[in-house]
PDB file of C-alpha atoms in Angstrom:
ATOM      1  CA  MET A 724     -27.550  51.007-127.404  1.00  0.00           C
ATOM      2  CA  ALA A 725     -27.642  54.263-125.441  1.00  0.00           C
ATOM      3  CA  HIS A 726     -27.624  54.140-121.667  1.00  0.00           C
ATOM      4  CA  PHE A 727     -30.164  56.036-119.531  1.00  0.00           C
ATOM      5  CA  ARG A 728     -28.444  58.556-117.296  1.00  0.00           C
ATOM      6  CA  ILE A 729     -30.197  60.153-114.499  1.00  0.00           C
ATOM      7  CA  VAL A 730     -27.788  63.083-114.562  1.00  0.00           C
ATOM      8  CA  PRO A 731     -26.410  64.152-118.055  1.00  0.00           C
ATOM      9  CA  ASP A 732     -22.570  63.874-118.543  1.00  0.00           C
ATOM     10  CA  ASN A 733     -22.249  67.459-119.528  1.00  0.00           C
ATOM     11  CA  THR A 734     -24.028  68.729-116.372  1.00  0.00           C
ATOM     12  CA  ASN A 735     -22.182  71.701-114.837  1.00  0.00           C
ATOM     13  CA  ILE A 736     -23.858  73.164-111.886  1.00  0.00           C
ATOM     14  CA  HIS A 737     -21.881  75.837-110.162  1.00  0.00           C
ATOM     15  CA  PHE A 738     -22.209  74.818-106.548  1.00  0.00           C
ATOM     16  CA  MET A 739     -19.356  76.902-105.207  1.00  0.00           C
ATOM     17  CA  ARG A 740     -20.893  80.039-106.595  1.00  0.00           C
ATOM     18  CA  MET A 741     -23.904  79.338-104.441  1.00  0.00           C
ATOM     19  CA  ARG A 742     -21.648  78.817-101.261  1.00  0.00           C
ATOM     20  CA  LYS A 743     -22.472  82.630-100.444  1.00  0.00           C
ATOM     21  CA  TRP A 744     -26.153  81.529 -99.659  1.00  0.00           C
ATOM     22  CA  THR A 745     -25.866  77.763 -98.801  1.00  0.00           C
ATOM     23  CA  PHE A 746     -23.213  78.118 -96.196  1.00  0.00           C
ATOM     24  CA  PRO A 747     -24.893  80.948 -94.127  1.00  0.00           C
ATOM     25  CA  ILE A 748     -28.080  78.973 -94.481  1.00  0.00           C
ATOM     26  CA  ALA A 749     -26.501  75.721 -93.037  1.00  0.00           C
ATOM     27  CA  ALA A 750     -24.972  77.986 -90.308  1.00  0.00           C
ATOM     28  CA  LEU A 751     -28.445  79.679 -89.404  1.00  0.00           C
ATOM     29  CA  LEU A 752     -30.016  76.213 -89.342  1.00  0.00           C
ATOM     30  CA  SER A 753     -27.462  74.849 -86.965  1.00  0.00           C
ATOM     31  CA  PHE A 754     -27.708  78.095 -84.725  1.00  0.00           C
ATOM     32  CA  LEU A 755     -31.352  77.774 -84.592  1.00  0.00           C
ATOM     33  CA  SER A 756     -31.250  73.848 -83.755  1.00  0.00           C
ATOM     34  CA  VAL A 757     -29.098  74.634 -80.968  1.00  0.00           C
ATOM     35  CA  VAL A 758     -31.192  77.526 -79.553  1.00  0.00           C
ATOM     36  CA  LEU A 759     -34.289  75.349 -79.864  1.00  0.00           C
ATOM     37  CA  PHE A 760     -32.400  72.396 -78.097  1.00  0.00           C
ATOM     38  CA  PHE A 761     -31.612  74.625 -74.993  1.00  0.00           C
ATOM     39  CA  THR A 762     -35.020  76.509 -74.885  1.00  0.00           C
ATOM     40  CA  VAL A 763     -37.738  74.039 -75.957  1.00  0.00           C
ATOM     41  CA  GLY A 764     -35.569  70.887 -75.552  1.00  0.00           C
ATOM     42  CA  PRO A 765     -36.228  67.411 -77.009  1.00  0.00           C
ATOM     43  CA  ASN A 766     -38.947  65.016 -75.860  1.00  0.00           C
ATOM     44  CA  TYR A 767     -36.633  62.654 -73.959  1.00  0.00           C
ATOM     45  CA  GLY A 768     -37.970  59.075 -73.644  1.00  0.00           C
ATOM     46  CA  ILE A 769     -37.789  56.778 -70.627  1.00  0.00           C
ATOM     47  CA  ASP A 770     -34.156  55.739 -71.699  1.00  0.00           C
ATOM     48  CA  PHE A 771     -33.026  59.063 -70.698  1.00  0.00           C
ATOM     49  CA  LEU A 772     -35.461  60.194 -68.096  1.00  0.00           C
ATOM     50  CA  GLY A 773     -36.378  56.977 -66.446  1.00  0.00           C
ATOM     51  CA  GLY A 774     -39.703  55.270 -66.096  1.00  0.00           C
ATOM     52  CA  THR A 775     -41.577  52.030 -67.028  1.00  0.00           C
ATOM     53  CA  VAL A 776     -42.607  50.305 -70.156  1.00  0.00           C
ATOM     54  CA  ILE A 777     -45.477  47.845 -70.065  1.00  0.00           C
ATOM     55  CA  GLU A 778     -46.558  45.625 -73.017  1.00  0.00           C
ATOM     56  CA  ILE A 779     -50.022  44.259 -72.947  1.00  0.00           C
ATOM     57  CA  GLN A 780     -52.368  42.375 -75.425  1.00  0.00           C
ATOM     58  CA  THR A 781     -56.029  43.373 -75.363  1.00  0.00           C
ATOM     59  CA  LYS A 782     -58.841  40.687 -75.365  1.00  0.00           C
ATOM     60  CA  ASP A 783     -60.524  43.008 -78.002  1.00  0.00           C
ATOM     61  CA  PRO A 784     -58.632  42.657 -81.251  1.00  0.00           C
ATOM     62  CA  HIS A 785     -59.567  46.221 -82.211  1.00  0.00           C
ATOM     63  CA  PRO A 786     -59.464  48.233 -78.723  1.00  0.00           C
ATOM     64  CA  ASP A 787     -60.470  51.717 -78.403  1.00  0.00           C
ATOM     65  CA  MET A 788     -57.109  53.481 -77.882  1.00  0.00           C
ATOM     66  CA  GLY A 789     -58.799  56.917 -77.211  1.00  0.00           C
ATOM     67  CA  GLY A 790     -60.682  55.259 -74.212  1.00  0.00           C
ATOM     68  CA  LEU A 791     -57.571  53.364 -73.059  1.00  0.00           C
ATOM     69  CA  ARG A 792     -55.606  56.710 -72.971  1.00  0.00           C
ATOM     70  CA  THR A 793     -58.345  58.403 -71.107  1.00  0.00           C
ATOM     71  CA  LYS A 794     -58.610  55.706 -68.496  1.00  0.00           C
ATOM     72  CA  LEU A 795     -54.851  55.523 -67.916  1.00  0.00           C
ATOM     73  CA  ASN A 796     -54.514  59.387 -67.898  1.00  0.00           C
ATOM     74  CA  GLY A 797     -57.290  59.372 -65.247  1.00  0.00           C
ATOM     75  CA  LEU A 798     -55.191  57.412 -62.821  1.00  0.00           C
ATOM     76  CA  GLY A 799     -53.205  60.531 -61.878  1.00  0.00           C
ATOM     77  CA  LEU A 800     -49.776  58.889 -62.832  1.00  0.00           C
ATOM     78  CA  GLY A 801     -48.654  62.015 -65.053  1.00  0.00           C
ATOM     79  CA  ASP A 802     -48.276  61.695 -68.778  1.00  0.00           C
ATOM     80  CA  VAL A 803     -49.036  58.030 -69.959  1.00  0.00           C
ATOM     81  CA  GLN A 804     -48.113  57.209 -73.506  1.00  0.00           C
ATOM     82  CA  VAL A 805     -50.083  54.659 -75.318  1.00  0.00           C
ATOM     83  CA  GLN A 806     -49.173  53.097 -78.749  1.00  0.00           C
ATOM     84  CA  THR A 807     -49.757  49.938 -80.774  1.00  0.00           C
ATOM     85  CA  ILE A 808     -46.965  47.649 -81.776  1.00  0.00           C
ATOM     86  CA  GLY A 809     -47.505  45.589 -85.081  1.00  0.00           C
ATOM     87  CA  THR A 810     -50.999  44.500 -84.586  1.00  0.00           C
ATOM     88  CA  ASP A 811     -53.877  46.531 -82.964  1.00  0.00           C
ATOM     89  CA  ASP A 812     -54.296  44.344 -79.898  1.00  0.00           C
ATOM     90  CA  THR A 813     -50.536  44.664 -78.901  1.00  0.00           C
ATOM     91  CA  ILE A 814     -50.155  47.823 -77.024  1.00  0.00           C
ATOM     92  CA  LEU A 815     -47.116  49.568 -75.369  1.00  0.00           C
ATOM     93  CA  ILE A 816     -47.723  51.552 -72.372  1.00  0.00           C
ATOM     94  CA  ARG A 817     -45.044  54.253 -71.188  1.00  0.00           C
ATOM     95  CA  LEU A 818     -45.178  55.489 -67.885  1.00  0.00           C
ATOM     96  CA  GLY A 819     -42.813  58.355 -66.590  1.00  0.00           C
ATOM     97  CA  GLN A 820     -40.668  58.347 -63.463  1.00  0.00           C
ATOM     98  CA  GLN A 821     -42.825  58.737 -60.431  1.00  0.00           C
ATOM     99  CA  ASP A 822     -42.035  61.015 -57.389  1.00  0.00           C
ATOM    100  CA  GLY A 823     -41.291  58.877 -54.343  1.00  0.00           C
ATOM    101  CA  GLY A 824     -38.755  56.370 -55.690  1.00  0.00           C
ATOM    102  CA  GLU A 825     -39.185  52.702 -56.461  1.00  0.00           C
ATOM    103  CA  GLU A 826     -42.092  52.241 -54.161  1.00  0.00           C
ATOM    104  CA  ALA A 827     -44.106  54.861 -55.998  1.00  0.00           C
ATOM    105  CA  GLN A 828     -43.212  53.342 -59.344  1.00  0.00           C
ATOM    106  CA  GLN A 829     -44.348  49.956 -58.226  1.00  0.00           C
ATOM    107  CA  ALA A 830     -47.567  51.315 -56.862  1.00  0.00           C
ATOM    108  CA  ALA A 831     -48.079  53.118 -60.290  1.00  0.00           C
ATOM    109  CA  ILE A 832     -47.614  49.757 -61.965  1.00  0.00           C
ATOM    110  CA  GLY A 833     -50.068  48.238 -59.693  1.00  0.00           C
ATOM    111  CA  LYS A 834     -52.687  50.750 -60.651  1.00  0.00           C
ATOM    112  CA  ILE A 835     -52.328  50.027 -64.211  1.00  0.00           C
ATOM    113  CA  ARG A 836     -52.516  46.368 -63.826  1.00  0.00           C
ATOM    114  CA  THR A 837     -55.737  46.832 -61.627  1.00  0.00           C
ATOM    115  CA  ALA A 838     -57.323  49.254 -64.160  1.00  0.00           C
ATOM    116  CA  LEU A 839     -56.617  46.749 -67.095  1.00  0.00           C
ATOM    117  CA  ALA A 840     -56.984  43.482 -65.462  1.00  0.00           C
ATOM    118  CA  ASP A 841     -60.122  42.593 -67.142  1.00  0.00           C
ATOM    119  CA  GLU A 842     -59.242  44.000 -70.697  1.00  0.00           C
ATOM    120  CA  ALA A 843     -55.752  42.856 -71.273  1.00  0.00           C
ATOM    121  CA  GLU A 844     -52.996  40.205 -70.618  1.00  0.00           C
ATOM    122  CA  PHE A 845     -49.634  41.701 -69.231  1.00  0.00           C
ATOM    123  CA  ARG A 846     -46.729  40.365 -71.338  1.00  0.00           C
ATOM    124  CA  ARG A 847     -43.770  42.297 -70.046  1.00  0.00           C
ATOM    125  CA  THR A 848     -42.782  45.191 -67.672  1.00  0.00           C
ATOM    126  CA  GLU A 849     -39.420  46.971 -67.730  1.00  0.00           C
ATOM    127  CA  ILE A 850     -38.210  49.568 -65.376  1.00  0.00           C
ATOM    128  CA  VAL A 851     -35.582  52.254 -66.090  1.00  0.00           C
ATOM    129  CA  GLY A 852     -34.283  54.007 -62.949  1.00  0.00           C
ATOM    130  CA  PRO A 853     -32.857  57.519 -62.800  1.00  0.00           C
ATOM    131  CA  ARG A 854     -29.228  56.145 -62.385  1.00  0.00           C
ATOM    132  CA  VAL A 855     -29.651  53.814 -65.479  1.00  0.00           C
ATOM    133  CA  SER A 856     -31.048  56.769 -67.640  1.00  0.00           C
ATOM    134  CA  GLY A 857     -28.151  58.879 -66.572  1.00  0.00           C
ATOM    135  CA  GLU A 858     -25.627  56.408 -67.555  1.00  0.00           C
ATOM    136  CA  LEU A 859     -27.478  55.875 -70.909  1.00  0.00           C
ATOM    137  CA  ALA A 860     -27.238  59.675 -71.441  1.00  0.00           C
ATOM    138  CA  PHE A 861     -23.592  59.834 -70.534  1.00  0.00           C
ATOM    139  CA  ASN A 862     -22.728  56.881 -72.765  1.00  0.00           C
ATOM    140  CA  GLY A 863     -24.621  58.285 -75.651  1.00  0.00           C
ATOM    141  CA  THR A 864     -22.913  61.690 -75.418  1.00  0.00           C
ATOM    142  CA  LEU A 865     -19.606  59.586 -75.171  1.00  0.00           C
ATOM    143  CA  ALA A 866     -20.445  57.594 -78.323  1.00  0.00           C
ATOM    144  CA  LEU A 867     -21.050  60.918 -80.239  1.00  0.00           C
ATOM    145  CA  LEU A 868     -17.711  62.319 -79.177  1.00  0.00           C
ATOM    146  CA  VAL A 869     -15.771  59.152 -79.959  1.00  0.00           C
ATOM    147  CA  THR A 870     -17.448  59.172 -83.382  1.00  0.00           C
ATOM    148  CA  PHE A 871     -16.204  62.650 -84.157  1.00  0.00           C
ATOM    149  CA  ALA A 872     -12.691  61.861 -82.917  1.00  0.00           C
ATOM    150  CA  ALA A 873     -12.471  58.612 -85.104  1.00  0.00           C
ATOM    151  CA  ILE A 874     -13.818  60.643 -88.177  1.00  0.00           C
ATOM    152  CA  ALA A 875     -11.135  63.308 -87.606  1.00  0.00           C
ATOM    153  CA  VAL A 876      -8.280  60.603 -87.329  1.00  0.00           C
ATOM    154  CA  TYR A 877      -9.408  58.608 -90.217  1.00  0.00           C
ATOM    155  CA  VAL A 878      -9.943  61.544 -92.704  1.00  0.00           C
ATOM    156  CA  TRP A 879      -6.747  63.292 -91.579  1.00  0.00           C
ATOM    157  CA  PHE A 880      -4.867  60.157 -92.192  1.00  0.00           C
ATOM    158  CA  ARG A 881      -6.689  59.411 -95.624  1.00  0.00           C
ATOM    159  CA  PHE A 882      -6.552  63.000 -96.867  1.00  0.00           C
ATOM    160  CA  GLU A 883      -5.094  66.473 -95.509  1.00  0.00           C
ATOM    161  CA  TRP A 884      -5.970  68.395 -92.608  1.00  0.00           C
ATOM    162  CA  GLN A 885      -8.422  70.582 -94.557  1.00  0.00           C
ATOM    163  CA  PHE A 886     -10.457  67.549 -95.380  1.00  0.00           C
ATOM    164  CA  ALA A 887     -10.478  66.423 -91.786  1.00  0.00           C
ATOM    165  CA  ILE A 888     -11.818  69.715 -90.529  1.00  0.00           C
ATOM    166  CA  GLY A 889     -14.252  69.843 -93.435  1.00  0.00           C
ATOM    167  CA  SER A 890     -15.851  66.408 -92.585  1.00  0.00           C
ATOM    168  CA  ILE A 891     -16.015  67.133 -88.857  1.00  0.00           C
ATOM    169  CA  ILE A 892     -17.857  70.382 -89.437  1.00  0.00           C
ATOM    170  CA  SER A 893     -20.012  68.762 -92.023  1.00  0.00           C
ATOM    171  CA  ALA A 894     -20.849  65.805 -89.753  1.00  0.00           C
ATOM    172  CA  ALA A 895     -21.501  68.093 -86.742  1.00  0.00           C
ATOM    173  CA  ASN A 896     -23.794  70.265 -88.924  1.00  0.00           C
ATOM    174  CA  VAL A 897     -25.796  67.091 -89.719  1.00  0.00           C
ATOM    175  CA  VAL A 898     -25.995  66.015 -86.090  1.00  0.00           C
ATOM    176  CA  VAL A 899     -27.071  69.518 -84.776  1.00  0.00           C
ATOM    177  CA  MET A 900     -29.838  69.864 -87.481  1.00  0.00           C
ATOM    178  CA  THR A 901     -31.132  66.294 -86.712  1.00  0.00           C
ATOM    179  CA  PHE A 902     -31.371  67.281 -83.057  1.00  0.00           C
ATOM    180  CA  GLY A 903     -33.189  70.199 -84.153  1.00  0.00           C
ATOM    181  CA  PHE A 904     -35.619  68.126 -86.182  1.00  0.00           C
ATOM    182  CA  PHE A 905     -36.438  65.978 -83.079  1.00  0.00           C
ATOM    183  CA  VAL A 906     -37.178  69.211 -81.115  1.00  0.00           C
ATOM    184  CA  VAL A 907     -39.284  70.661 -83.873  1.00  0.00           C
ATOM    185  CA  MET A 908     -41.240  67.459 -84.377  1.00  0.00           C
ATOM    186  CA  GLN A 909     -41.251  66.579 -80.685  1.00  0.00           C
ATOM    187  CA  TYR A 910     -40.642  62.912 -81.654  1.00  0.00           C
ATOM    188  CA  GLU A 911     -39.599  60.897 -78.550  1.00  0.00           C
ATOM    189  CA  PHE A 912     -35.777  61.019 -78.228  1.00  0.00           C
ATOM    190  CA  ASN A 913     -34.709  57.540 -76.923  1.00  0.00           C
ATOM    191  CA  LEU A 914     -31.690  55.132 -77.612  1.00  0.00           C
ATOM    192  CA  SER A 915     -33.308  54.278 -81.013  1.00  0.00           C
ATOM    193  CA  SER A 916     -33.155  57.987 -81.925  1.00  0.00           C
ATOM    194  CA  LEU A 917     -29.585  58.004 -80.771  1.00  0.00           C
ATOM    195  CA  ALA A 918     -28.993  55.201 -83.126  1.00  0.00           C
ATOM    196  CA  ALA A 919     -30.523  57.029 -85.892  1.00  0.00           C
ATOM    197  CA  VAL A 920     -28.226  59.983 -85.346  1.00  0.00           C
ATOM    198  CA  LEU A 921     -25.187  57.771 -85.267  1.00  0.00           C
ATOM    199  CA  THR A 922     -26.224  55.983 -88.393  1.00  0.00           C
ATOM    200  CA  THR A 923     -26.713  59.446 -90.078  1.00  0.00           C
ATOM    201  CA  ILE A 924     -23.166  60.430 -89.204  1.00  0.00           C
ATOM    202  CA  GLY A 925     -21.920  57.303 -90.927  1.00  0.00           C
ATOM    203  CA  TYR A 926     -24.011  58.266 -94.132  1.00  0.00           C
ATOM    204  CA  SER A 927     -22.792  61.673 -93.982  1.00  0.00           C
ATOM    205  CA  LEU A 928     -19.131  60.549 -93.715  1.00  0.00           C
ATOM    206  CA  ASN A 929     -19.539  58.149 -96.451  1.00  0.00           C
ATOM    207  CA  ASP A 930     -20.933  60.688 -98.829  1.00  0.00           C
ATOM    208  CA  THR A 931     -18.304  63.380 -97.670  1.00  0.00           C
ATOM    209  CA  VAL A 932     -15.404  60.868 -98.295  1.00  0.00           C
ATOM    210  CA  VAL A 933     -16.593  59.971-101.730  1.00  0.00           C
ATOM    211  CA  VAL A 934     -16.822  63.491-102.711  1.00  0.00           C
ATOM    212  CA  TYR A 935     -13.575  64.289-101.141  1.00  0.00           C
ATOM    213  CA  ASP A 936     -11.894  61.451-102.943  1.00  0.00           C
ATOM    214  CA  ARG A 937     -13.054  62.626-106.374  1.00  0.00           C
ATOM    215  CA  ILE A 938     -11.945  66.273-105.522  1.00  0.00           C
ATOM    216  CA  ARG A 939      -8.416  64.893-104.597  1.00  0.00           C
ATOM    217  CA  GLU A 940      -8.423  62.922-107.954  1.00  0.00           C
ATOM    218  CA  THR A 941      -9.417  66.011-109.855  1.00  0.00           C
ATOM    219  CA  LEU A 942      -6.776  68.041-107.951  1.00  0.00           C
ATOM    220  CA  ARG A 943      -4.135  65.850-109.290  1.00  0.00           C
ATOM    221  CA  LYS A 944      -5.437  65.931-112.756  1.00  0.00           C
ATOM    222  CA  TYR A 945      -6.208  69.543-113.255  1.00  0.00           C
ATOM    223  CA  LYS A 946      -3.669  71.667-111.428  1.00  0.00           C
ATOM    224  CA  LYS A 947      -4.138  75.073-113.269  1.00  0.00           C
ATOM    225  CA  ILE A 948      -8.008  75.231-112.825  1.00  0.00           C
ATOM    226  CA  PRO A 949      -9.352  77.742-110.160  1.00  0.00           C
ATOM    227  CA  ILE A 950     -10.115  75.815-106.937  1.00  0.00           C
ATOM    228  CA  GLY A 951     -13.760  76.615-107.121  1.00  0.00           C
ATOM    229  CA  ASP A 952     -14.294  75.415-110.620  1.00  0.00           C
ATOM    230  CA  LEU A 953     -12.212  72.277-109.788  1.00  0.00           C
ATOM    231  CA  ILE A 954     -14.545  71.362-106.930  1.00  0.00           C
ATOM    232  CA  ASP A 955     -17.635  72.002-109.079  1.00  0.00           C
ATOM    233  CA  ARG A 956     -16.271  69.624-111.845  1.00  0.00           C
ATOM    234  CA  ALA A 957     -15.724  66.944-108.991  1.00  0.00           C
ATOM    235  CA  ILE A 958     -19.124  67.278-107.591  1.00  0.00           C
ATOM    236  CA  ASN A 959     -20.818  67.191-110.842  1.00  0.00           C
ATOM    237  CA  ASP A 960     -18.815  63.992-111.775  1.00  0.00           C
ATOM    238  CA  MET A 961     -20.171  62.451-108.657  1.00  0.00           C
ATOM    239  CA  LEU A 962     -23.784  63.840-109.063  1.00  0.00           C
ATOM    240  CA  GLY A 963     -25.301  60.777-110.704  1.00  0.00           C
ATOM    241  CA  ARG A 964     -23.813  58.475-108.136  1.00  0.00           C
ATOM    242  CA  THR A 965     -25.271  60.598-105.180  1.00  0.00           C
ATOM    243  CA  VAL A 966     -28.733  60.790-106.763  1.00  0.00           C
ATOM    244  CA  ILE A 967     -28.987  57.088-107.191  1.00  0.00           C
ATOM    245  CA  THR A 968     -27.755  56.309-103.926  1.00  0.00           C
ATOM    246  CA  THR A 969     -29.916  58.911-102.263  1.00  0.00           C
ATOM    247  CA  VAL A 970     -33.115  57.914-104.073  1.00  0.00           C
ATOM    248  CA  THR A 971     -32.748  54.141-103.421  1.00  0.00           C
ATOM    249  CA  THR A 972     -31.932  54.994 -99.608  1.00  0.00           C
ATOM    250  CA  LEU A 973     -35.075  57.094 -99.311  1.00  0.00           C
ATOM    251  CA  ILE A 974     -37.120  54.524-100.966  1.00  0.00           C
ATOM    252  CA  ALA A 975     -36.397  51.967 -98.447  1.00  0.00           C
ATOM    253  CA  LEU A 976     -36.827  54.574 -95.631  1.00  0.00           C
ATOM    254  CA  PHE A 977     -40.207  55.936 -96.669  1.00  0.00           C
ATOM    255  CA  SER A 978     -41.303  52.260 -97.045  1.00  0.00           C
ATOM    256  CA  LEU A 979     -40.362  51.752 -93.301  1.00  0.00           C
ATOM    257  CA  TYR A 980     -41.954  54.967 -92.306  1.00  0.00           C
ATOM    258  CA  PHE A 981     -45.207  54.161 -93.844  1.00  0.00           C
ATOM    259  CA  PHE A 982     -45.455  50.383 -93.359  1.00  0.00           C
ATOM    260  CA  GLY A 983     -43.095  49.650 -90.520  1.00  0.00           C
ATOM    261  CA  GLY A 984     -45.468  50.475 -87.683  1.00  0.00           C
ATOM    262  CA  GLU A 985     -45.487  53.409 -85.071  1.00  0.00           C
ATOM    263  CA  VAL A 986     -42.577  51.973 -82.940  1.00  0.00           C
ATOM    264  CA  ILE A 987     -39.906  52.788 -85.669  1.00  0.00           C
ATOM    265  CA  GLN A 988     -41.694  55.791 -87.185  1.00  0.00           C
ATOM    266  CA  SER A 989     -39.450  58.336 -85.212  1.00  0.00           C
ATOM    267  CA  PHE A 990     -36.322  56.464 -86.026  1.00  0.00           C
ATOM    268  CA  THR A 991     -37.166  56.359 -89.628  1.00  0.00           C
ATOM    269  CA  ALA A 992     -38.233  59.936 -89.881  1.00  0.00           C
ATOM    270  CA  ALA A 993     -35.015  61.006 -88.248  1.00  0.00           C
ATOM    271  CA  MET A 994     -33.068  58.788 -90.893  1.00  0.00           C
ATOM    272  CA  ILE A 995     -34.932  60.355 -93.787  1.00  0.00           C
ATOM    273  CA  PHE A 996     -34.177  63.966 -92.537  1.00  0.00           C
ATOM    274  CA  GLY A 997     -30.542  62.993 -91.741  1.00  0.00           C
ATOM    275  CA  VAL A 998     -29.946  61.602 -95.235  1.00  0.00           C
ATOM    276  CA  LEU A 999     -31.312  64.890 -96.915  1.00  0.00           C
ATOM    277  CA  ALA A1000     -29.193  66.746 -94.365  1.00  0.00           C
ATOM    278  CA  ALA A1001     -26.080  64.768 -95.178  1.00  0.00           C
ATOM    279  CA  ILE A1002     -26.222  65.293 -98.782  1.00  0.00           C
ATOM    280  CA  PHE A1003     -26.891  69.122 -98.282  1.00  0.00           C
ATOM    281  CA  SER A1004     -23.945  69.141 -95.775  1.00  0.00           C
ATOM    282  CA  SER A1005     -21.419  67.325 -98.040  1.00  0.00           C
ATOM    283  CA  VAL A1006     -22.125  69.582-100.992  1.00  0.00           C
ATOM    284  CA  CYS A1007     -22.863  72.810 -99.258  1.00  0.00           C
ATOM    285  CA  VAL A1008     -20.631  72.831 -95.991  1.00  0.00           C
ATOM    286  CA  ALA A1009     -17.911  70.031 -96.631  1.00  0.00           C
ATOM    287  CA  ALA A1010     -16.755  71.363-100.081  1.00  0.00           C
ATOM    288  CA  PRO A1011     -16.847  75.100 -99.563  1.00  0.00           C
ATOM    289  CA  ILE A1012     -14.776  74.619 -96.315  1.00  0.00           C
ATOM    290  CA  LEU A1013     -11.818  73.417 -98.518  1.00  0.00           C
ATOM    291  CA  ILE A1014     -11.833  76.743-100.309  1.00  0.00           C
ATOM    292  CA  TYR A1015     -12.032  78.756 -96.965  1.00  0.00           C
ATOM    293  CA  PHE A1016      -9.008  76.877 -95.716  1.00  0.00           C
ATOM    294  CA  GLY A1017      -7.089  77.713 -98.605  1.00  0.00           C
ATOM    295  CA  LEU A1018      -6.800  74.198-100.330  1.00  0.00           C
ATOM    296  CA  ARG A1019      -4.641  74.394-103.522  1.00  0.00           C
ATOM    297  CA  PRO A1020      -3.740  71.704-106.167  1.00  0.00           C
ATOM    298  CA  ASP A1021      -0.058  71.918-104.952  1.00  0.00           C
ATOM    299  CA  SER A1022      -1.151  71.142-101.396  1.00  0.00           C
ATOM    300  CA  LEU A1023      -1.164  67.430-102.066  1.00  0.00           C
ATOM    301  CA  THR A1024       2.110  65.754-100.855  1.00  0.00           C
ATOM    302  CA  LYS A1025       4.643  63.871-102.969  1.00  0.00           C
ATOM    303  CA  LYS A1026       3.886  60.823-100.958  1.00  0.00           C
ATOM    304  CA  GLN A1027       0.286  60.782-101.850  1.00  0.00           C
ATOM    305  CA  ASP A1028       1.096  61.253-105.437  1.00  0.00           C
ATOM    306  CA  ALA A1029       3.618  58.196-105.238  1.00  0.00           C
ATOM    307  CA  GLU A1030       0.858  56.099-103.608  1.00  0.00           C
ATOM    308  CA  ALA A1031      -1.642  56.997-106.412  1.00  0.00           C
ATOM    309  CA  ALA A1032       1.064  56.136-109.156  1.00  0.00           C
ATOM    310  CA  GLY A1033       1.856  52.992-107.482  1.00  0.00           C
ATOM    311  CA  LYS A1034      -1.851  52.005-107.245  1.00  0.00           C
ATOM    312  CA  ALA A1035      -2.193  52.872-111.018  1.00  0.00           C
TER     313      ALA A1035
END
């Protein structure tokens, strides 16, 4: 019985010939993302700017969201964000940090309570101060740096230095483009968004390591093939697995995006973009870097060959 194959066994796409275009495209996208980040800037949420989150349940099962936003924005409290959580009558109100310190913040909360006293029941109120938001921003940046350092150490120990540098550049490319995605879409950037970025790094590293592992196996097997053709052979061998993994992941993410509610929409959208960026970066950034750093079949150490023989 013949098995169905998404990617035929004789597939031979010359990915490394396309590096003259794909590598500059990746560099350009990263550069534009950095420019947008420092000029336009992301839409930071309360987690990083400070402010108040109020959860209410309206007495009307289907409240007028437009009228509610108009009423709250008319209180003179700056930009007030209103969104539903799960059901139509459960609403999350996000209020930015007020000038005047804690007293001004409490006064703003009091205005909202007064304005909605007859229409809703207040479930919870959370305040994030400037000091806490600053600590969250610092810890988030530190988490990204520690992640990159851990990736470099792991890949360098697992492979060779060329692979370590390639994985770092590839993961950094994914992170920078994901930040650019947040700036372009103006999704609120909060701790959940940072979790999406870190998860994307993990997905990118996983795909890169799988590709690198196949490249290393192919290096041992074919030592007289030009390095570009050898990497193409390795990527084509992994193409079926990459397609299946990506498609199944995207099915789950798109389901969450369309049916998971507004609260996790930005998180899911970032994950969808991150998965696609990770696949692009693994093939079009991580692999060509090995050529630019002069990787050769004989660059594998005897110790690695002995370990491979022992495992066999």
